[in-house]
PDB file of C-alpha atoms in Angstrom:
ATOM      1  CA  MET A  21     -59.118   2.110  30.344  1.00 41.00           C
ATOM      2  CA  LYS A  22     -60.726   3.537  33.466  1.00 57.00           C
ATOM      3  CA  ARG A  23     -63.974   5.440  32.921  1.00 70.00           C
ATOM      4  CA  ARG A  24     -63.816   9.156  33.689  1.00 88.00           C
ATOM      5  CA  SER A  25     -65.689  10.056  36.850  1.00 94.00           C
ATOM      6  CA  ALA A  26     -68.124  12.932  37.267  1.00 96.00           C
ATOM      7  CA  GLY A  27     -65.603  14.640  39.568  1.00 96.00           C
ATOM      8  CA  TRP A  28     -62.928  14.363  36.887  1.00 96.00           C
ATOM      9  CA  CYS A  29     -65.376  15.795  34.328  1.00 96.00           C
ATOM     10  CA  LEU A  30     -66.154  18.733  36.614  1.00 97.00           C
ATOM     11  CA  GLN A  31     -62.446  19.442  37.102  1.00 97.00           C
ATOM     12  CA  ALA A  32     -61.880  19.290  33.335  1.00 96.00           C
ATOM     13  CA  THR A  33     -64.820  21.667  32.869  1.00 96.00           C
ATOM     14  CA  ALA A  34     -63.212  24.040  35.369  1.00 97.00           C
ATOM     15  CA  LEU A  35     -59.923  24.033  33.472  1.00 97.00           C
ATOM     16  CA  GLY A  36     -61.738  24.675  30.209  1.00 96.00           C
ATOM     17  CA  HIS A  37     -63.757  27.471  31.814  1.00 96.00           C
ATOM     18  CA  GLY A  38     -60.577  29.139  33.037  1.00 97.00           C
ATOM     19  CA  ALA A  39     -58.856  28.787  29.658  1.00 98.00           C
ATOM     20  CA  ILE A  40     -61.868  30.191  27.804  1.00 97.00           C
ATOM     21  CA  GLY A  41     -62.042  33.061  30.301  1.00 97.00           C
ATOM     22  CA  VAL A  42     -58.396  33.951  29.742  1.00 97.00           C
ATOM     23  CA  VAL A  43     -59.015  34.115  25.990  1.00 97.00           C
ATOM     24  CA  LEU A  44     -62.354  35.954  26.167  1.00 96.00           C
ATOM     25  CA  TYR A  45     -61.178  38.473  28.741  1.00 96.00           C
ATOM     26  CA  ARG A  46     -57.527  38.880  27.705  1.00 96.00           C
ATOM     27  CA  ASP A  47     -57.997  42.632  27.245  1.00 95.00           C
ATOM     28  CA  VAL A  48     -59.460  43.026  30.750  1.00 94.00           C
ATOM     29  CA  LEU A  49     -56.696  40.832  32.210  1.00 93.00           C
ATOM     30  CA  ALA A  50     -54.125  43.038  30.484  1.00 94.00           C
ATOM     31  CA  GLN A  51     -55.754  46.069  32.146  1.00 91.00           C
ATOM     32  CA  PHE A  52     -55.504  44.345  35.519  1.00 88.00           C
ATOM     33  CA  ALA A  53     -51.819  43.662  34.866  1.00 89.00           C
ATOM     34  CA  ARG A  54     -51.143  47.292  33.908  1.00 92.00           C
ATOM     35  CA  GLU A  55     -53.310  49.039  36.476  1.00 89.00           C
ATOM     36  CA  GLY A  56     -53.385  46.600  39.377  1.00 87.00           C
ATOM     37  CA  VAL A  57     -56.074  44.399  40.867  1.00 84.00           C
ATOM     38  CA  VAL A  58     -56.728  45.911  44.294  1.00 90.00           C
ATOM     39  CA  ASN A  59     -60.104  47.689  44.369  1.00 90.00           C
ATOM     40  CA  SER A  60     -60.370  47.460  40.581  1.00 88.00           C
ATOM     41  CA  VAL A  61     -63.586  45.475  40.072  1.00 90.00           C
ATOM     42  CA  PRO A  62     -66.822  47.472  39.946  1.00 91.00           C
ATOM     43  CA  GLU A  63     -70.252  45.941  40.506  1.00 92.00           C
ATOM     44  CA  ARG A  64     -71.051  45.952  36.774  1.00 94.00           C
ATOM     45  CA  GLY A  65     -69.255  46.055  33.459  1.00 93.00           C
ATOM     46  CA  ASP A  66     -66.488  44.181  31.648  1.00 91.00           C
ATOM     47  CA  ARG A  67     -64.227  43.933  34.671  1.00 92.00           C
ATOM     48  CA  ALA A  68     -67.000  42.504  36.824  1.00 94.00           C
ATOM     49  CA  ALA A  69     -67.955  40.007  34.101  1.00 94.00           C
ATOM     50  CA  ALA A  70     -64.335  38.919  33.702  1.00 94.00           C
ATOM     51  CA  PHE A  71     -63.840  38.604  37.448  1.00 94.00           C
ATOM     52  CA  TRP A  72     -66.918  36.444  38.025  1.00 95.00           C
ATOM     53  CA  PHE A  73     -66.353  34.336  34.922  1.00 95.00           C
ATOM     54  CA  LEU A  74     -62.811  33.558  36.016  1.00 96.00           C
ATOM     55  CA  ALA A  75     -63.747  33.156  39.705  1.00 96.00           C
ATOM     56  CA  ALA A  76     -66.025  30.274  38.728  1.00 96.00           C
ATOM     57  CA  ALA A  77     -63.105  28.178  37.456  1.00 97.00           C
ATOM     58  CA  PRO A  78     -61.365  27.510  40.798  1.00 97.00           C
ATOM     59  CA  ALA A  79     -64.753  27.015  42.499  1.00 97.00           C
ATOM     60  CA  LEU A  80     -65.691  24.387  39.910  1.00 97.00           C
ATOM     61  CA  TRP A  81     -62.268  22.760  40.207  1.00 98.00           C
ATOM     62  CA  VAL A  82     -62.432  22.413  43.997  1.00 98.00           C
ATOM     63  CA  GLY A  83     -66.010  21.136  43.701  1.00 97.00           C
ATOM     64  CA  GLY A  84     -64.760  18.500  41.282  1.00 97.00           C
ATOM     65  CA  ARG A  85     -61.936  17.542  43.628  1.00 97.00           C
ATOM     66  CA  LEU A  86     -64.339  17.143  46.549  1.00 97.00           C
ATOM     67  CA  LEU A  87     -66.661  15.149  44.329  1.00 97.00           C
ATOM     68  CA  ARG A  88     -63.789  12.832  43.372  1.00 96.00           C
ATOM     69  CA  SER A  89     -63.153  12.250  47.059  1.00 96.00           C
ATOM     70  CA  ALA A  90     -66.842  11.410  47.566  1.00 96.00           C
ATOM     71  CA  GLU A  91     -66.623   9.005  44.627  1.00 95.00           C
ATOM     72  CA  GLU A  92     -63.472   7.352  45.983  1.00 94.00           C
ATOM     73  CA  HIS A  93     -65.025   6.920  49.438  1.00 95.00           C
ATOM     74  CA  GLY A  94     -68.437   5.772  48.246  1.00 93.00           C
ATOM     75  CA  ASP A  95     -70.335   8.762  49.638  1.00 95.00           C
ATOM     76  CA  VAL A  96     -73.351   8.347  47.388  1.00 94.00           C
ATOM     77  CA  ALA A  97     -75.444  10.895  49.318  1.00 94.00           C
ATOM     78  CA  ALA A  98     -72.847  13.607  48.642  1.00 95.00           C
ATOM     79  CA  GLN A  99     -72.630  12.586  44.991  1.00 96.00           C
ATOM     80  CA  ARG A 100     -76.398  12.728  44.525  1.00 95.00           C
ATOM     81  CA  ALA A 101     -76.622  16.101  46.319  1.00 95.00           C
ATOM     82  CA  ALA A 102     -73.905  17.460  44.027  1.00 96.00           C
ATOM     83  CA  GLY A 103     -75.756  16.001  41.054  1.00 96.00           C
ATOM     84  CA  ALA A 104     -78.998  17.745  41.995  1.00 97.00           C
ATOM     85  CA  VAL A 105     -77.254  21.096  42.445  1.00 97.00           C
ATOM     86  CA  LEU A 106     -75.231  20.808  39.238  1.00 97.00           C
ATOM     87  CA  ALA A 107     -78.253  19.731  37.195  1.00 97.00           C
ATOM     88  CA  GLY A 108     -80.400  22.519  38.653  1.00 97.00           C
ATOM     89  CA  VAL A 109     -77.822  25.265  38.163  1.00 97.00           C
ATOM     90  CA  GLY A 110     -77.070  23.923  34.707  1.00 97.00           C
ATOM     91  CA  ALA A 111     -80.738  23.897  33.694  1.00 98.00           C
ATOM     92  CA  VAL A 112     -81.410  27.430  34.929  1.00 98.00           C
ATOM     93  CA  GLY A 113     -78.144  28.653  33.409  1.00 96.00           C
ATOM     94  CA  ALA A 114     -78.889  27.006  30.050  1.00 97.00           C
ATOM     95  CA  ALA A 115     -82.340  28.614  29.980  1.00 97.00           C
ATOM     96  CA  ALA A 116     -80.930  32.044  30.835  1.00 97.00           C
ATOM     97  CA  MET A 117     -77.832  31.802  28.639  1.00 94.00           C
ATOM     98  CA  PRO A 118     -78.413  29.188  25.905  1.00 93.00           C
ATOM     99  CA  LYS A 119     -75.060  29.783  24.187  1.00 91.00           C
ATOM    100  CA  GLY A 120     -73.105  29.238  27.420  1.00 90.00           C
ATOM    101  CA  GLY A 121     -71.561  26.045  28.733  1.00 92.00           C
ATOM    102  CA  PHE A 122     -74.290  25.279  31.270  1.00 95.00           C
ATOM    103  CA  PRO A 123     -75.446  22.098  29.505  1.00 96.00           C
ATOM    104  CA  ALA A 124     -72.159  20.520  30.628  1.00 96.00           C
ATOM    105  CA  LEU A 125     -73.310  20.922  34.237  1.00 96.00           C
ATOM    106  CA  VAL A 126     -76.650  19.300  33.388  1.00 97.00           C
ATOM    107  CA  GLY A 127     -74.761  16.333  31.937  1.00 96.00           C
ATOM    108  CA  ILE A 128     -72.408  15.967  34.893  1.00 96.00           C
ATOM    109  CA  GLY A 129     -75.302  16.355  37.317  1.00 96.00           C
ATOM    110  CA  GLY A 130     -77.232  13.712  35.409  1.00 95.00           C
ATOM    111  CA  MET A 131     -74.296  11.304  35.702  1.00 93.00           C
ATOM    112  CA  LEU A 132     -74.441  11.718  39.465  1.00 94.00           C
ATOM    113  CA  LEU A 133     -78.212  11.455  39.782  1.00 93.00           C
ATOM    114  CA  ARG A 134     -78.147   8.081  38.046  1.00 89.00           C
ATOM    115  CA  ARG A 135     -76.065   6.660  40.915  1.00 77.00           C
ATOM    116  CA  PRO A 136     -77.839   4.069  43.026  1.00 72.00           C
ATOM    117  CA  LYS A 137     -79.257   5.402  46.287  1.00 70.00           C
ATOM    118  CA  ARG A 138     -77.145   2.961  48.258  1.00 61.00           C
ATOM    119  CA  ARG A 139     -73.612   1.800  47.756  1.00 55.00           C
ATOM    120  CA  GLY A 140     -73.245  -1.709  46.510  1.00 49.00           C
TER     121      GLY A 140
END
């Protein structure tokens, strides 16, 4: 069985993030459906939290897809850069919000940082 790549793990994390967001913010999503989306997100509050939580899912997914491409093409520099960013964001996020899912980013980032500096 082929080992799951860091890019695959990031895409799976994105899907989980989106699914959790739909469950956590189902009431806000129902409001959006009833009242419309255009000009409906304030700077603060439940709607803003729901919007930004759910906006992270496609950003994580596309990041994972680009990372998979870097993995497939042996772009170790891109993989290590992604690893540093993911580990850093994950560490700060885990410190600020210990009950969140940020440790997953630390783990994925760590996978990438353990890559050799050169291909081969």
